[in-house]
Every structure is written in C-alpha cells, then in structure tokens.
C-alpha cells in the first residue's frame, strides 16, 4: 500500500512558467510532505516545459504529463492521471493561485470523515483585499440546495476528495459541455451522489486570484502579483493577522446572507448575490 497521503493536480497551459515558479513551491512546501504533484500540461510552451523540467530536477515528487492543447482543459487527461494517483486524497491548484502551507493538511482532516471537501472560498482583489465567492456550506442540505439553485462555483483550487470516492463516481473527469465551467461539472458528480459525504472548513488555505475571463491578465502581470503575495508567505507574522481578518469578513458575509434570507424569503439569496457581485 502506498504511503502517500495526497496527490495534487496542477493544470497549466501556454507560456506560464513564471507562474509555476511561484505556485509549484507552495505545493511542495505543504506541512504534509508525503504527497505527489502531477503537473498537467495542456499545450505548454517550450519555455514553460524547461521551467517544469527544472522544478522536477529539484524535487522527485513532481511528475509532468505533457500533452498538446485540448479543446477545453484536458479533463479526460486528468481522469487518466488519476488512474496513476497514489495519494489517499486528491487536491488541485490552478497555476495562478497559491497554497497556504496547511491546505493539504486541512483537506486531509476534512476527508477523514467525508468524501468531498473544500476550504473557505474567497478571492484576492487587485487592491489586496478579499472578496467572497459565497459562504454557503455544502455539508448542509439546505445550503447545498441553494448552491444548486443559483449555480455558484467551487473553484478548482479550494476542492479536494478521496481517491476512493472518485473511483466510485459514474464518470469522473470527462468532456465538459460548452459554456459550462469544467470544475463545476466535475463537482456536481460528487454533490449529486447519494453516498457522498461533504465537508467544509471556513479556514483560509488558498490565495485565489481571478483576473478576468480568458485571456485575462497577462502572465507577467500575474507573476508580479504572485511574487508580492509569496513574499507575505515568507513572513511568519503575516498569516495570523490575515486569517483573523478573513474570518471576520466571512462572518459578516454570512450574516448578510442570513439576513437577506430571513427578510426576503426565496429571493433573498439572489438579492445577496446582487449585493455581493454588482453588475
């Protein structure tokens, strides 16, 4: 039996080596050391490929799956990769995001008694603040129904699952219909499975940077932002204050949601969404 506790899949594409130099070390520096990192290449450039080879030479826990560009995000290739996974749990990281050192440890704790889990979903704004995607709790049946109703996302970097539950799904990663986010299409299989136990931690464990739809911010600008936040991670005094600020914001966000639901009934969640994401 494998002694690995986790497999992490990190998809990447194009010429994003400058991002990988910043995001990959945050996986390798997890408090859980017994992990493997699968870098899922989806049409990477020669320069990015060279960066990946350099990272592999420095840490044997990395494996690189090099494929031409797929029509979407290489979902079927992710499925094939998971046939080779040796970790008890599986986590994910977008190449533009950063893991805090306790992310895998937190997922592992949640997945001791659950099959699918995620940590606190929030985004880092360009100004350095936080924006909540939503504070719904997928382990709560009422919240899970609301999640389906309003079609909200659990971005890839926040989610994890057991390898055993993945192998019991009807499909696993598969080709996603046009116009449907690939991660949402995957997580629906877990959340709709009658035997899937879901768990949530409201602990901040991932720094998530969403900067517009494709093509979004150029790589150089993303790398500058990630470098600033990587420097914060190296400061031991930074995280305790950051965690308290994020938790306080999450409580306020959830309180606002609950107030809208009490005041407005079925339309409360949509009113809260309009307040949270003004158009």
Coordinates of N, CA and C in Angstrom, one line a residue, residues 131-256:
X131 N -12.6 39.2 -1.5 CA -14.0 39.2 -2.0 C -14.5 37.8 -1.8
X132 N -15.6 37.6 -1.2 CA -16.1 36.2 -1.0 C -16.9 35.7 -2.2
X133 N -16.6 34.5 -2.6 CA -17.4 33.9 -3.7 C -18.8 33.6 -3.2
X134 N -18.9 32.9 -2.0 CA -20.1 32.8 -1.2 C -19.7 32.0 0.0
X135 N -20.5 32.1 1.0 CA -20.3 31.4 2.3 C -21.3 30.3 2.5
X136 N -21.8 29.8 1.4 CA -22.7 28.6 1.6 C -21.9 27.4 2.0
X137 N -22.6 26.5 2.7 CA -22.0 25.3 3.3 C -22.5 24.1 2.6
X138 N -21.7 23.4 1.8 CA -22.2 22.3 1.0 C -22.4 21.0 1.9
X139 N -22.0 21.1 3.1 CA -22.3 20.0 4.0 C -23.7 20.1 4.7
X140 N -24.3 21.2 4.5 CA -25.6 21.5 5.0 C -26.7 21.3 3.9
X141 N -27.7 20.4 4.0 CA -28.6 20.1 2.9 C -29.3 21.3 2.4
X142 N -29.7 22.3 3.3 CA -30.4 23.4 2.8 C -29.4 24.3 2.0
X143 N -28.2 24.5 2.5 CA -27.3 25.3 1.7 C -26.9 24.6 0.4
X144 N -26.8 23.3 0.4 CA -26.5 22.6 -0.9 C -27.6 22.8 -1.9
X145 N -28.8 22.8 -1.5 CA -29.9 23.1 -2.4 C -29.8 24.6 -2.9
X146 N -29.4 25.5 -2.1 CA -29.3 26.9 -2.5 C -28.1 27.0 -3.5
X147 N -27.0 26.2 -3.3 CA -25.9 26.2 -4.2 C -26.3 25.8 -5.6
X148 N -27.1 24.7 -5.7 CA -27.6 24.3 -7.0 C -28.6 25.3 -7.6
X149 N -29.4 26.0 -6.8 CA -30.3 26.9 -7.3 C -29.7 28.1 -8.0
X150 N -28.6 28.6 -7.4 CA -28.0 29.8 -8.0 C -26.8 29.5 -8.8
X151 N -26.4 28.3 -9.0 CA -25.4 27.9 -9.9 C -24.0 28.5 -9.6
X152 N -23.7 28.5 -8.3 CA -22.4 29.1 -7.8 C -21.3 28.0 -7.9
X153 N -20.1 28.6 -8.0 CA -18.9 27.7 -8.2 C -18.1 27.4 -6.9
X154 N -17.5 26.3 -7.0 CA -16.4 26.0 -6.0 C -15.1 25.9 -6.9
X155 N -14.3 26.9 -7.0 CA -13.2 26.9 -7.9 C -12.2 25.8 -7.6
X156 N -11.5 25.4 -8.6 CA -10.7 24.2 -8.5 C -9.7 24.2 -7.3
X157 N -9.1 25.3 -7.0 CA -8.0 25.3 -6.0 C -8.5 25.0 -4.6
X158 N -9.8 25.2 -4.4 CA -10.3 25.0 -3.0 C -10.7 23.6 -2.7
X159 N -10.9 22.8 -3.7 CA -11.6 21.5 -3.5 C -10.7 20.3 -3.4
X160 N -11.2 19.3 -2.8 CA -10.5 18.0 -2.7 C -11.4 16.9 -2.5
X161 N -11.0 15.7 -2.6 CA -11.8 14.5 -2.5 C -10.9 13.3 -2.2
X162 N -11.6 12.2 -1.8 CA -10.8 11.0 -1.6 C -10.7 10.3 -3.0
X163 N -9.6 9.6 -3.1 CA -9.4 8.8 -4.4 C -10.4 7.7 -4.5
X164 N -10.8 7.1 -3.3 CA -11.8 6.1 -3.3 C -13.1 6.5 -3.8
X165 N -13.6 7.7 -3.4 CA -14.9 8.2 -3.8 C -14.8 8.6 -5.3
X166 N -13.7 9.1 -5.8 CA -13.6 9.4 -7.2 C -13.8 8.2 -8.0
X167 N -13.3 7.1 -7.6 CA -13.4 5.8 -8.4 C -14.8 5.2 -8.3
X168 N -15.6 5.7 -7.4 CA -17.0 5.3 -7.4 C -18.0 6.2 -8.1
X169 N -17.5 7.3 -8.7 CA -18.3 8.2 -9.5 C -18.7 7.5 -10.8
X170 N -19.8 8.0 -11.4 CA -20.3 7.4 -12.6 C -19.3 7.7 -13.8
X171 N -18.6 8.9 -13.7 CA -17.8 9.3 -14.9 C -16.4 9.7 -14.4
X172 N -16.3 10.6 -13.4 CA -15.1 11.2 -13.1 C -14.9 12.4 -14.1
X173 N -13.6 12.9 -14.2 CA -13.4 14.0 -15.2 C -13.7 13.5 -16.6
X174 N -14.5 14.3 -17.3 CA -15.0 14.0 -18.6 C -15.1 15.2 -19.4
X175 N -15.4 15.1 -20.7 CA -15.5 16.3 -21.6 C -16.7 17.1 -21.1
X176 N -16.5 18.4 -21.0 CA -17.5 19.3 -20.4 C -18.2 20.0 -21.5
X177 N -19.6 20.1 -21.4 CA -20.3 20.8 -22.4 C -19.9 22.3 -22.6
X178 N -20.1 22.8 -23.8 CA -19.7 24.2 -24.0 C -20.5 25.1 -23.0
X179 N -19.8 26.1 -22.6 CA -20.4 27.1 -21.7 C -20.5 26.7 -20.3
X180 N -20.1 25.5 -19.9 CA -20.2 25.0 -18.5 C -18.8 25.0 -17.9
X181 N -18.6 25.6 -16.7 CA -17.2 25.5 -16.1 C -16.8 24.1 -15.8
X182 N -15.6 23.7 -16.1 CA -15.2 22.3 -16.0 C -15.2 21.9 -14.6
X183 N -14.8 22.8 -13.6 CA -14.8 22.3 -12.2 C -16.2 22.1 -11.7
X184 N -17.1 23.0 -12.0 CA -18.5 22.8 -11.6 C -19.0 21.5 -12.1
X185 N -18.8 21.2 -13.4 CA -19.3 20.0 -14.0 C -18.8 18.8 -13.2
X186 N -17.5 18.8 -12.8 CA -16.9 17.7 -12.0 C -17.5 17.6 -10.6
X187 N -17.6 18.7 -9.9 CA -18.0 18.7 -8.5 C -19.5 18.2 -8.4
X188 N -20.3 18.5 -9.5 CA -21.7 18.1 -9.4 C -21.8 16.6 -9.3
X189 N -20.9 15.8 -9.8 CA -20.9 14.4 -9.7 C -20.8 14.0 -8.2
X190 N -19.9 14.7 -7.5 CA -19.8 14.4 -6.0 C -21.1 14.8 -5.3
X191 N -21.5 16.0 -5.5 CA -22.6 16.6 -4.7 C -23.9 15.9 -5.0
X192 N -24.1 15.3 -6.2 CA -25.3 14.6 -6.5 C -25.3 13.2 -6.2
X193 N -24.1 12.7 -5.8 CA -24.0 11.2 -5.5 C -24.7 11.0 -4.1
X194 N -25.6 10.0 -4.0 CA -26.3 9.8 -2.8 C -25.5 9.4 -1.6
X195 N -24.3 8.8 -1.9 CA -23.4 8.3 -0.8 C -22.2 9.3 -0.5
X196 N -22.2 10.4 -1.1 CA -21.1 11.3 -0.9 C -21.3 12.2 0.3
X197 N -20.4 12.1 1.2 CA -20.4 13.0 2.4 C -19.5 14.2 2.1
X198 N -20.1 15.4 2.3 CA -19.4 16.6 2.0 C -19.0 17.3 3.3
X199 N -17.9 18.0 3.3 CA -17.4 18.7 4.5 C -16.8 20.1 4.0
X200 N -16.8 21.0 4.9 CA -16.3 22.4 4.7 C -15.5 22.9 5.8
X201 N -14.4 23.5 5.5 CA -13.7 24.3 6.5 C -13.8 25.8 6.2
X202 N -14.1 26.6 7.2 CA -14.1 28.0 6.9 C -12.7 28.6 7.3
X203 N -11.7 27.8 7.1 CA -10.3 28.2 7.3 C -9.7 28.7 6.0
X204 N -9.1 29.9 5.9 CA -8.4 30.3 4.6 C -7.2 29.5 4.4
X205 N -7.1 28.8 3.3 CA -6.0 27.9 3.0 C -5.4 28.1 1.6
X206 N -6.1 28.9 0.8 CA -5.6 29.1 -0.6 C -5.8 30.6 -0.9
X207 N -4.8 31.2 -1.6 CA -4.9 32.5 -2.2 C -5.3 32.4 -3.6
X208 N -6.6 32.8 -3.9 CA -7.2 32.6 -5.2 C -7.2 34.0 -5.9
X209 N -6.7 34.0 -7.2 CA -6.6 35.2 -8.0 C -7.3 35.0 -9.3
X210 N -8.5 35.6 -9.4 CA -9.3 35.5 -10.6 C -9.2 36.9 -11.2
X211 N -8.6 37.0 -12.4 CA -8.3 38.3 -13.0 C -9.0 38.3 -14.4
X212 N -10.3 38.2 -14.5 CA -11.0 38.3 -15.7 C -11.0 37.0 -16.5
X213 N -11.9 36.9 -17.5 CA -12.0 35.7 -18.3 C -10.9 35.7 -19.3
X214 N -10.8 34.5 -20.0 CA -9.6 34.4 -20.9 C -9.6 35.4 -21.9
X215 N -8.5 36.1 -22.3 CA -7.2 35.7 -21.7 C -6.9 36.3 -20.4
X216 N -7.7 37.2 -19.9 CA -7.4 37.7 -18.5 C -6.1 38.5 -18.5
X217 N -5.5 38.6 -17.3 CA -4.3 39.4 -17.1 C -3.1 38.7 -17.9
X218 N -2.2 39.4 -18.4 CA -1.0 38.8 -19.0 C -0.2 38.1 -17.9
X219 N 0.6 37.1 -18.3 CA 1.4 36.3 -17.4 C 2.3 37.2 -16.5
X220 N 3.0 38.1 -17.2 CA 4.0 39.0 -16.4 C 3.3 39.7 -15.3
X221 N 2.1 40.2 -15.6 CA 1.4 41.0 -14.5 C 0.9 40.0 -13.4
X222 N 0.5 38.9 -13.8 CA 0.1 37.9 -12.8 C 1.3 37.5 -11.9
X223 N 2.4 37.3 -12.5 CA 3.6 36.9 -11.8 C 4.0 38.0 -10.8
X224 N 3.9 39.2 -11.2 CA 4.3 40.3 -10.3 C 3.4 40.3 -9.0
X225 N 2.1 40.0 -9.3 CA 1.2 39.9 -8.1 C 1.5 38.8 -7.2
X226 N 1.7 37.6 -7.8 CA 2.0 36.4 -7.0 C 3.3 36.6 -6.3
X227 N 4.3 37.3 -6.8 CA 5.5 37.5 -6.2 C 5.3 38.3 -4.9
X228 N 4.5 39.3 -4.9 CA 4.2 40.1 -3.8 C 3.5 39.2 -2.7
X229 N 2.6 38.4 -3.0 CA 2.0 37.5 -2.0 C 2.9 36.4 -1.5
X230 N 3.7 35.9 -2.4 CA 4.7 34.9 -1.9 C 5.6 35.5 -0.9
X231 N 6.0 36.8 -1.0 CA 6.8 37.4 0.0 C 6.1 37.5 1.3
X232 N 4.8 37.7 1.3 CA 4.0 37.7 2.5 C 4.0 36.3 3.2
X233 N 4.0 35.3 2.4 CA 4.0 33.9 3.0 C 5.3 33.6 3.7
X234 N 6.4 34.3 3.3 CA 7.7 34.1 4.0 C 7.8 34.8 5.3
X235 N 6.8 35.7 5.6 CA 6.8 36.4 6.9 C 6.0 35.7 7.9
X236 N 6.6 35.1 8.9 CA 5.8 34.3 9.9 C 4.7 35.1 10.7
X237 N 4.9 36.5 10.7 CA 3.9 37.3 11.4 C 2.7 37.6 10.6
X238 N 2.8 37.4 9.3 CA 1.7 37.8 8.4 C 0.4 37.0 8.5
X239 N 0.5 35.7 8.5 CA -0.7 34.8 8.4 C -1.6 35.0 9.6
X240 N -1.2 35.0 10.8 CA -2.2 35.1 11.9 C -3.1 36.3 11.8
X241 N -2.6 37.4 11.5 CA -3.4 38.6 11.3 C -4.3 38.5 10.0
X242 N -3.8 37.9 9.0 CA -4.6 37.7 7.8 C -5.7 36.8 8.0
X243 N -5.5 35.7 8.7 CA -6.5 34.7 9.0 C -7.6 35.3 9.8
X244 N -7.3 36.1 10.8 CA -8.4 36.7 11.6 C -9.2 37.7 10.8
X245 N -8.5 38.5 9.9 CA -9.2 39.4 9.1 C -10.2 38.7 8.1
X246 N -9.7 37.6 7.5 CA -10.5 36.9 6.6 C -11.7 36.2 7.3
X247 N -11.5 35.6 8.5 CA -12.6 35.0 9.2 C -13.6 36.0 9.6
X248 N -13.2 37.2 10.1 CA -14.1 38.2 10.4 C -15.0 38.6 9.2
X249 N -14.3 38.8 8.1 CA -15.1 39.1 6.8 C -16.0 38.0 6.5
X250 N -15.7 36.8 6.6 CA -16.5 35.7 6.3 C -17.8 35.7 7.2
X251 N -17.6 36.0 8.5 CA -18.7 36.1 9.4 C -19.7 37.2 9.0
X252 N -19.2 38.3 8.6 CA -20.0 39.4 8.2 C -20.7 39.0 6.9
X253 N -20.0 38.3 6.0 CA -20.6 37.9 4.7 C -21.8 37.0 5.0
X254 N -21.6 36.0 5.9 CA -22.6 35.0 6.1 C -23.8 35.7 6.9
X255 N -23.5 36.6 7.7 CA -24.6 37.3 8.4 C -25.4 38.1 7.5
X256 N -24.8 38.7 6.5 CA -25.5 39.5 5.5 C -26.4 38.5 4.7

